[in-house]
PDB file of C-alpha atoms in Angstrom:
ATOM      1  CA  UNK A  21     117.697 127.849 -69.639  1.00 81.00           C
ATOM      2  CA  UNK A  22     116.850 129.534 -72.990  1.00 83.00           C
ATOM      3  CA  UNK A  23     113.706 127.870 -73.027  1.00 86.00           C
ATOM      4  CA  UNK A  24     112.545 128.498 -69.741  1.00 84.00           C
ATOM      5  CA  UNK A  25     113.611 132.241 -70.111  1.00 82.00           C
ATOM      6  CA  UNK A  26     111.446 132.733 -73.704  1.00 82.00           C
ATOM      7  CA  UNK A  27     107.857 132.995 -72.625  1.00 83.00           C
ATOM      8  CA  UNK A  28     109.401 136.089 -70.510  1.00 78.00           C
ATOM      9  CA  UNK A  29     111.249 137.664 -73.386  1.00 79.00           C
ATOM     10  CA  UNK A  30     108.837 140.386 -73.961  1.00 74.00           C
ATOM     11  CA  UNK A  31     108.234 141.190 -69.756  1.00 70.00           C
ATOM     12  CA  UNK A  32     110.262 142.814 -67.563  1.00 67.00           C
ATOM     13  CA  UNK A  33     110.627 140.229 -65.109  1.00 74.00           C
ATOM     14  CA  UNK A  34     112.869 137.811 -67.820  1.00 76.00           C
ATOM     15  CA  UNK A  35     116.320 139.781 -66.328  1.00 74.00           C
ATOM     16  CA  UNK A  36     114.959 138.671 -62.518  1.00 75.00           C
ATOM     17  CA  UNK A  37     114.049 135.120 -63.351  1.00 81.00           C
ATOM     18  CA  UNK A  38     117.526 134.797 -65.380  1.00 81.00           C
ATOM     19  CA  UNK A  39     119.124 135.839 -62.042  1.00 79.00           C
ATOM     20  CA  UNK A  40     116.858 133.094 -60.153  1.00 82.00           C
ATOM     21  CA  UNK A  41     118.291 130.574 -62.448  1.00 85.00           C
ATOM     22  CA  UNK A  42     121.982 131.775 -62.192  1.00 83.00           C
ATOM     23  CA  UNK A  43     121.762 131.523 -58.250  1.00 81.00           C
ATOM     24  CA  UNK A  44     120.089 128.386 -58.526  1.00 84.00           C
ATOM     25  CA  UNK A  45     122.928 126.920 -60.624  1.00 83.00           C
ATOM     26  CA  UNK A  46     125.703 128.462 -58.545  1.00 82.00           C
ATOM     27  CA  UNK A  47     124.431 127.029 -55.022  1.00 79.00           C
ATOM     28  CA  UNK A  48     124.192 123.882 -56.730  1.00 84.00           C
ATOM     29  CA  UNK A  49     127.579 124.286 -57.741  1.00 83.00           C
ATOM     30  CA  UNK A  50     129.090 125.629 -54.382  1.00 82.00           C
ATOM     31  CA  UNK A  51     127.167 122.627 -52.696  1.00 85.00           C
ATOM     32  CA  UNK A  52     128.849 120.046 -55.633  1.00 86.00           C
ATOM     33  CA  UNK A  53     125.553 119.157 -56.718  1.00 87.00           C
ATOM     34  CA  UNK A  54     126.311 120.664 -60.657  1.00 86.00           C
ATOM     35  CA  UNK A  55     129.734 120.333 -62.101  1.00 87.00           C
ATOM     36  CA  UNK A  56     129.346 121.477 -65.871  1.00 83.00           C
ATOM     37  CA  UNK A  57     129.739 124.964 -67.103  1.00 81.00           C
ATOM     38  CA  UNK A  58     127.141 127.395 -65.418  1.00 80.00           C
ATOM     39  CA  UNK A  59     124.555 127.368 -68.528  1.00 84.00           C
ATOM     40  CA  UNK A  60     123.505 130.882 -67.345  1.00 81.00           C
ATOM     41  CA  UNK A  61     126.045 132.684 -68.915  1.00 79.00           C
ATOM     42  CA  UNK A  62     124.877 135.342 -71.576  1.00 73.00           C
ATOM     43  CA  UNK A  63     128.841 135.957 -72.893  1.00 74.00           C
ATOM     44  CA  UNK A  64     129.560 133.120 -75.451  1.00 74.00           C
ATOM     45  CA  UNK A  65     126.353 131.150 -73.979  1.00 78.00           C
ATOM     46  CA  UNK A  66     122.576 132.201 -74.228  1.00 79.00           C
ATOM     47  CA  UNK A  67     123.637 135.223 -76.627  1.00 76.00           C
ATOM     48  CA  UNK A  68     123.728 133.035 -78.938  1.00 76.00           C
ATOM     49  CA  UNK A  69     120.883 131.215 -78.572  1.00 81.00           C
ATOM     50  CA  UNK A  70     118.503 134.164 -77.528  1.00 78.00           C
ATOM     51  CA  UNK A  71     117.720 138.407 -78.547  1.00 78.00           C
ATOM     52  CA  UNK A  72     119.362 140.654 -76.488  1.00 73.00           C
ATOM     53  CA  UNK A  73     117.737 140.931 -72.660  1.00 67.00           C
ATOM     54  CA  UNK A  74     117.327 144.176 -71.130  1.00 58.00           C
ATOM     55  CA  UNK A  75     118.260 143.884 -67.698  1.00 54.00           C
ATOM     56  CA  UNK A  76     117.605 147.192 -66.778  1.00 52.00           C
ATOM     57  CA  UNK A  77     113.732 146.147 -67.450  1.00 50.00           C
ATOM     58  CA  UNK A  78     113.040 144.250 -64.130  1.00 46.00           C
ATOM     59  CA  UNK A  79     113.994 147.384 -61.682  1.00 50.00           C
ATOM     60  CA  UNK A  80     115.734 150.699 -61.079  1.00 54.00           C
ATOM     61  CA  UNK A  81     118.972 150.022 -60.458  1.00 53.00           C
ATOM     62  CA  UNK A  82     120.983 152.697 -58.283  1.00 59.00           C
ATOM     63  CA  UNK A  83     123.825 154.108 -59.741  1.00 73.00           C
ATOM     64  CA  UNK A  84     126.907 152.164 -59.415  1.00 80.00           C
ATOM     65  CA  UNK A  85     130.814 152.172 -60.183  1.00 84.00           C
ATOM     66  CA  UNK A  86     132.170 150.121 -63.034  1.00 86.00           C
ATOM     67  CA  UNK A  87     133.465 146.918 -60.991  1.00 87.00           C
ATOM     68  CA  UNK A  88     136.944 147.463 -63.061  1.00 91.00           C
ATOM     69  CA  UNK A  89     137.445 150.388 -61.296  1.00 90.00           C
ATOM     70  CA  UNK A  90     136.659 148.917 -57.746  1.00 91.00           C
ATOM     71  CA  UNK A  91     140.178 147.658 -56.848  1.00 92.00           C
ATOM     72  CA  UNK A  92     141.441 151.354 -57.045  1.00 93.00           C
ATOM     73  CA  UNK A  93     138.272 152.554 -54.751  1.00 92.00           C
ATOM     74  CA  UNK A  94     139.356 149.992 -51.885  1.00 91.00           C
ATOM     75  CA  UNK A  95     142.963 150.770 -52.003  1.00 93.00           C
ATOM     76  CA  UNK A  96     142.274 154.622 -51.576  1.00 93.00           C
ATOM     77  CA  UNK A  97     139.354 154.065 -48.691  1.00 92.00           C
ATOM     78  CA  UNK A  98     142.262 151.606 -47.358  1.00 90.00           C
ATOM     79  CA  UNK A  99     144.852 154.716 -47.206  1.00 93.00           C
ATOM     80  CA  UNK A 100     142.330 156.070 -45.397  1.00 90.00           C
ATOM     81  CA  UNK A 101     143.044 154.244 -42.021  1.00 84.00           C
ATOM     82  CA  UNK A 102     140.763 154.154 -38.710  1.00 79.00           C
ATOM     83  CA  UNK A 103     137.818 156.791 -40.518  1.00 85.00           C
ATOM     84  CA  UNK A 104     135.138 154.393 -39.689  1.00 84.00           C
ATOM     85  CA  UNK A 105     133.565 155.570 -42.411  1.00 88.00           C
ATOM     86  CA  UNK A 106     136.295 154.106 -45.255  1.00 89.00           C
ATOM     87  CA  UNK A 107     136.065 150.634 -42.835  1.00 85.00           C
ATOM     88  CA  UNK A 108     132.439 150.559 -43.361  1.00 85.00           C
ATOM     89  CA  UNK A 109     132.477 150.916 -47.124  1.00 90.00           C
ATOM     90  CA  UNK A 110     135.700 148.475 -47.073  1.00 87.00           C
ATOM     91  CA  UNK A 111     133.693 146.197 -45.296  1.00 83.00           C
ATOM     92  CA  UNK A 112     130.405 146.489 -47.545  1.00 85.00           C
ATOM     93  CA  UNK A 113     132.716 145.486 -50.714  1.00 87.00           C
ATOM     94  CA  UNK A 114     134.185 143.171 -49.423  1.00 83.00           C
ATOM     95  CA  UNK A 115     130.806 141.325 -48.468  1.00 80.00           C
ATOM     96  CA  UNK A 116     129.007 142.712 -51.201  1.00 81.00           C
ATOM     97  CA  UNK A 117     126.321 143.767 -48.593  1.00 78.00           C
ATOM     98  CA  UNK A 118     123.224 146.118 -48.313  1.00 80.00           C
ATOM     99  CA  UNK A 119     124.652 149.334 -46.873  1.00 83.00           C
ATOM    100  CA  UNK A 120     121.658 148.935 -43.810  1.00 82.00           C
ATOM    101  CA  UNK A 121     122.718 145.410 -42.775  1.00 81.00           C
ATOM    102  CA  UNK A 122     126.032 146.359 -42.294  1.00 80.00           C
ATOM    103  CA  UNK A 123     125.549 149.792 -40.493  1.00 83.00           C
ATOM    104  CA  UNK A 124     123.223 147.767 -38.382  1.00 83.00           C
ATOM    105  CA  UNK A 125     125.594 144.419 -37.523  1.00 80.00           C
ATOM    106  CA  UNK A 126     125.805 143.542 -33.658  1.00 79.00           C
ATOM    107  CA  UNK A 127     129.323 142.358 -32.578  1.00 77.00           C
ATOM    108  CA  UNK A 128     127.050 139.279 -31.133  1.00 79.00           C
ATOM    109  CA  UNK A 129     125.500 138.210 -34.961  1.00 78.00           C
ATOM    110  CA  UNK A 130     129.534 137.704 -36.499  1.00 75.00           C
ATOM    111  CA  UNK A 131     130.977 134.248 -35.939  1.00 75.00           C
ATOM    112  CA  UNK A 132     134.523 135.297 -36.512  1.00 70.00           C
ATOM    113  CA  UNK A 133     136.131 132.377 -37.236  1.00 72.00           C
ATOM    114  CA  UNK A 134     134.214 131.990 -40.074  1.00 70.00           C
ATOM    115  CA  UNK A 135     133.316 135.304 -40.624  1.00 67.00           C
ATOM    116  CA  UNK A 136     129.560 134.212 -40.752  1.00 72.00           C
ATOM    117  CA  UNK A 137     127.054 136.768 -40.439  1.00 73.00           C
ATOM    118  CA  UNK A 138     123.384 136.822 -39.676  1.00 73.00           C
ATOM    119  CA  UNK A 139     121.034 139.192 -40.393  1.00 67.00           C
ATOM    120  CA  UNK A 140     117.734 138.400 -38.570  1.00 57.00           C
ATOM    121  CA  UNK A 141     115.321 141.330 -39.341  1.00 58.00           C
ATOM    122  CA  UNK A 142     116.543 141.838 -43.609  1.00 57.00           C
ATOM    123  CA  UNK A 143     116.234 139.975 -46.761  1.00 56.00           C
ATOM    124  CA  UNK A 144     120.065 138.226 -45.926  1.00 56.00           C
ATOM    125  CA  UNK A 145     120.405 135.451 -43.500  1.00 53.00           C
ATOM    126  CA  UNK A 146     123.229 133.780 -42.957  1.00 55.00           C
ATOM    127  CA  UNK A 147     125.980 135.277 -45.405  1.00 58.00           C
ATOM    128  CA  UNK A 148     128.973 133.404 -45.567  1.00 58.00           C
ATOM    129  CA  UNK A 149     132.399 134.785 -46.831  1.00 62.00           C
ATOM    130  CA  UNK A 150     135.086 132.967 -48.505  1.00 63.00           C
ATOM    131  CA  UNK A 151     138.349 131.980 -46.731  1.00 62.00           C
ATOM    132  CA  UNK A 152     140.891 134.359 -48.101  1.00 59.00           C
ATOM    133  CA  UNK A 153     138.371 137.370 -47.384  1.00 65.00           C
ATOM    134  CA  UNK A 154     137.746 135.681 -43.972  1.00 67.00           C
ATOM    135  CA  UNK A 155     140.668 136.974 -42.293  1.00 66.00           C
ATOM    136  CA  UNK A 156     140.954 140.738 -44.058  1.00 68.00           C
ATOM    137  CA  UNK A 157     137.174 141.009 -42.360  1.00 68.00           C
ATOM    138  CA  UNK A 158     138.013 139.897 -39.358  1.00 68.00           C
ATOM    139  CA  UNK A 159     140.806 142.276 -39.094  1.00 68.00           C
ATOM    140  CA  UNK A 160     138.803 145.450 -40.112  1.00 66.00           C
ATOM    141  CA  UNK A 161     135.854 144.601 -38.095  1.00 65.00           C
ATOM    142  CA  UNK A 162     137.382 143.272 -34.794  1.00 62.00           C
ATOM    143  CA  UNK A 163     137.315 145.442 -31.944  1.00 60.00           C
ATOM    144  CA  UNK A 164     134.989 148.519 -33.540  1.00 62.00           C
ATOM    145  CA  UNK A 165     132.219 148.778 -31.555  1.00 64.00           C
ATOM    146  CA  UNK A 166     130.720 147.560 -28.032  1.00 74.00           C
ATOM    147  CA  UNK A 167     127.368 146.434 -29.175  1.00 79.00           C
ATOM    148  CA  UNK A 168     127.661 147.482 -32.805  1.00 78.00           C
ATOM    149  CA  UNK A 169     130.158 146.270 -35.222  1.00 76.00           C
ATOM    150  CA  UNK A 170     131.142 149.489 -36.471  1.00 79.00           C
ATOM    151  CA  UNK A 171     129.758 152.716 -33.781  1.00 79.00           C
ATOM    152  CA  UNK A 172     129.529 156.162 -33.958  1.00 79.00           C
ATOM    153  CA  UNK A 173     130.687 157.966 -30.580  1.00 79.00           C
ATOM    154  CA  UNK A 174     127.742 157.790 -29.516  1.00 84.00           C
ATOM    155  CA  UNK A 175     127.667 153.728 -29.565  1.00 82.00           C
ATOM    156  CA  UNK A 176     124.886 154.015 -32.811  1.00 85.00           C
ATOM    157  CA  UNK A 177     125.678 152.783 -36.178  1.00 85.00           C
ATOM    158  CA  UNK A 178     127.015 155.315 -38.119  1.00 85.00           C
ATOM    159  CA  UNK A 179     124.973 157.178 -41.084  1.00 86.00           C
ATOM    160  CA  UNK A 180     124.301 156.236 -43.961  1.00 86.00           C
ATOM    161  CA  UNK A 181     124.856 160.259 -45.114  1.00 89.00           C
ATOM    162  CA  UNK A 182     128.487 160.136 -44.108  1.00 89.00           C
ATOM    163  CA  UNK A 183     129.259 157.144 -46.106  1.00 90.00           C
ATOM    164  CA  UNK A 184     127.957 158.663 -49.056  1.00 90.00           C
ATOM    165  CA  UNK A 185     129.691 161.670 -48.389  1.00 91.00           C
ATOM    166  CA  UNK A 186     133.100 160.362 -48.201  1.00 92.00           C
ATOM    167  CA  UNK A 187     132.290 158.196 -51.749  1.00 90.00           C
ATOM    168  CA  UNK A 188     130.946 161.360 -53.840  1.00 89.00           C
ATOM    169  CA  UNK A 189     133.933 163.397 -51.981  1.00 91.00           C
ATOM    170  CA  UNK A 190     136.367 161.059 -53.591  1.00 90.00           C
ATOM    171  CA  UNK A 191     134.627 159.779 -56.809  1.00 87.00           C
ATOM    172  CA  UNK A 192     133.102 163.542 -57.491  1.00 85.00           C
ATOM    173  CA  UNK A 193     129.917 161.874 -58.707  1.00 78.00           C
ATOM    174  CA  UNK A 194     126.831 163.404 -57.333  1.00 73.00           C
ATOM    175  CA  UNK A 195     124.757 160.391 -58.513  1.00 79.00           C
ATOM    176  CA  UNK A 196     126.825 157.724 -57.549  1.00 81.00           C
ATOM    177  CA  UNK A 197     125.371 155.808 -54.141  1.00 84.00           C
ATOM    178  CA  UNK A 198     126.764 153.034 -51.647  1.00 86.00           C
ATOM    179  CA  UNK A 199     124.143 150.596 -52.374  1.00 81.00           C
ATOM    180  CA  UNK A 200     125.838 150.787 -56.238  1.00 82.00           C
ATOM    181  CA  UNK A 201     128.521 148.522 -55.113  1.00 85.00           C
ATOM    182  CA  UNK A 202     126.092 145.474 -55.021  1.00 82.00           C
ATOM    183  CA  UNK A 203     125.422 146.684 -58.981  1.00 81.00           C
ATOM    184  CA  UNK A 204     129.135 146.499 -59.943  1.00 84.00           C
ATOM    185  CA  UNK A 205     129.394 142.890 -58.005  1.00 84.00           C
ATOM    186  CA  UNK A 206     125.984 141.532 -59.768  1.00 80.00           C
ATOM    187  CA  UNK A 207     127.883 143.117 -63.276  1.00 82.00           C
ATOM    188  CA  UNK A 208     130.974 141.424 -62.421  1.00 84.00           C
ATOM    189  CA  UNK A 209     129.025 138.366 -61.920  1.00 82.00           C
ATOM    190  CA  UNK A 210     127.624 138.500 -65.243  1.00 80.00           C
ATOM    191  CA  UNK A 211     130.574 139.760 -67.480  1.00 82.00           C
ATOM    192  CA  UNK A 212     132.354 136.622 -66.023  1.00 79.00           C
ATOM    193  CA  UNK A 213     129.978 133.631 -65.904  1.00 73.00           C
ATOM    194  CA  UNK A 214     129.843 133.728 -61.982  1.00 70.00           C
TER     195      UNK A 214
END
């Protein structure tokens, strides 16, 4: 891994083909094809073996919430009940998901009993969920919508604008934006070897 990551050392593109090689190595994994530690690890692996790599080089990230503090977010947007805006940002955690995909997610593209979704017209097709989660999903989604998963009254997905509403009105960070939850999963994913 080290030395197919060195003639991108000085380009910003090395932190996107590290993150190439990491998926690669965990589908292999999840399929059982690779058994051995995940070589892409920076903690206690490639530091050592290469400089520093900025990951903020390949693209603007949006500003996200430490993932440490993500456990306490959920549990307050879970006190929240029914507001289908707290659901929705439950559910976009939980699946780690681009805010549009889920606002967008016909009752008719979720296979519930696996909690499979498709996306047909974004980047995600197919995005599978793991067992435990499978059922908490299930739960919040179920019953929501007619034609969308989660509907305004009006039977359209809801807005984006509320959802960042109700996540500045309880974080009181005027930066801080939905999409920033994929950020804290992908840093979670890296501070842990995953």
């Amino acid at each position: 891994v080290a030395e197919t990551l060195t003639p991108y050392l000085d380009r910003p593109i090395v932190a996107a083909v590290l993150a190439t090689i990491r998926c690669c190595y965990s589908y292999a994994y999840a399929l059982k094809g690779y058994s051995g530690p995940n070589p892409t690890v920076w903690q206690g692996g490639l530091s050592a073996l290469m400089p520093s790599i900025d990951i903020n080089s390949a693209a603007e990230h949006r500003k996200a919430v430490k993932w440490q503090d993500i456990p306490q977010i959920y549990k307050s947007l879970c006190e929240k009940g029914d507001n289908p805006n707290a659901v929705m940002l439950r559910i976009i955690i939980l699946m780690c998901a681009r805010t549009s995909e889920i606002r967008n997610t016909k009752l008719s593209s979720i296979e519930f009993d696996t909690l499979k979704v498709t996306y047909p017209t974004t980047k995600t097709s197919g995005v599978p969920v793991t067992s435990p989660m499978t059922n908490t999903v299930a739960k919040i989604w179920r019953g929501r919508g007619k034609d969308y998963a989660i509907e305004n009254a009006k039977g359209k997905p809801l807005n984006e604008r509320g959802l960042l509403r109700l996540l500045k009105a309880m974080l009181g960070d005027k930066d801080i934006t939905v999409h920033g939850f994929r950020s804290s999963f992908s840093t979670w994913c890296a501070d842990n070897g995953k």
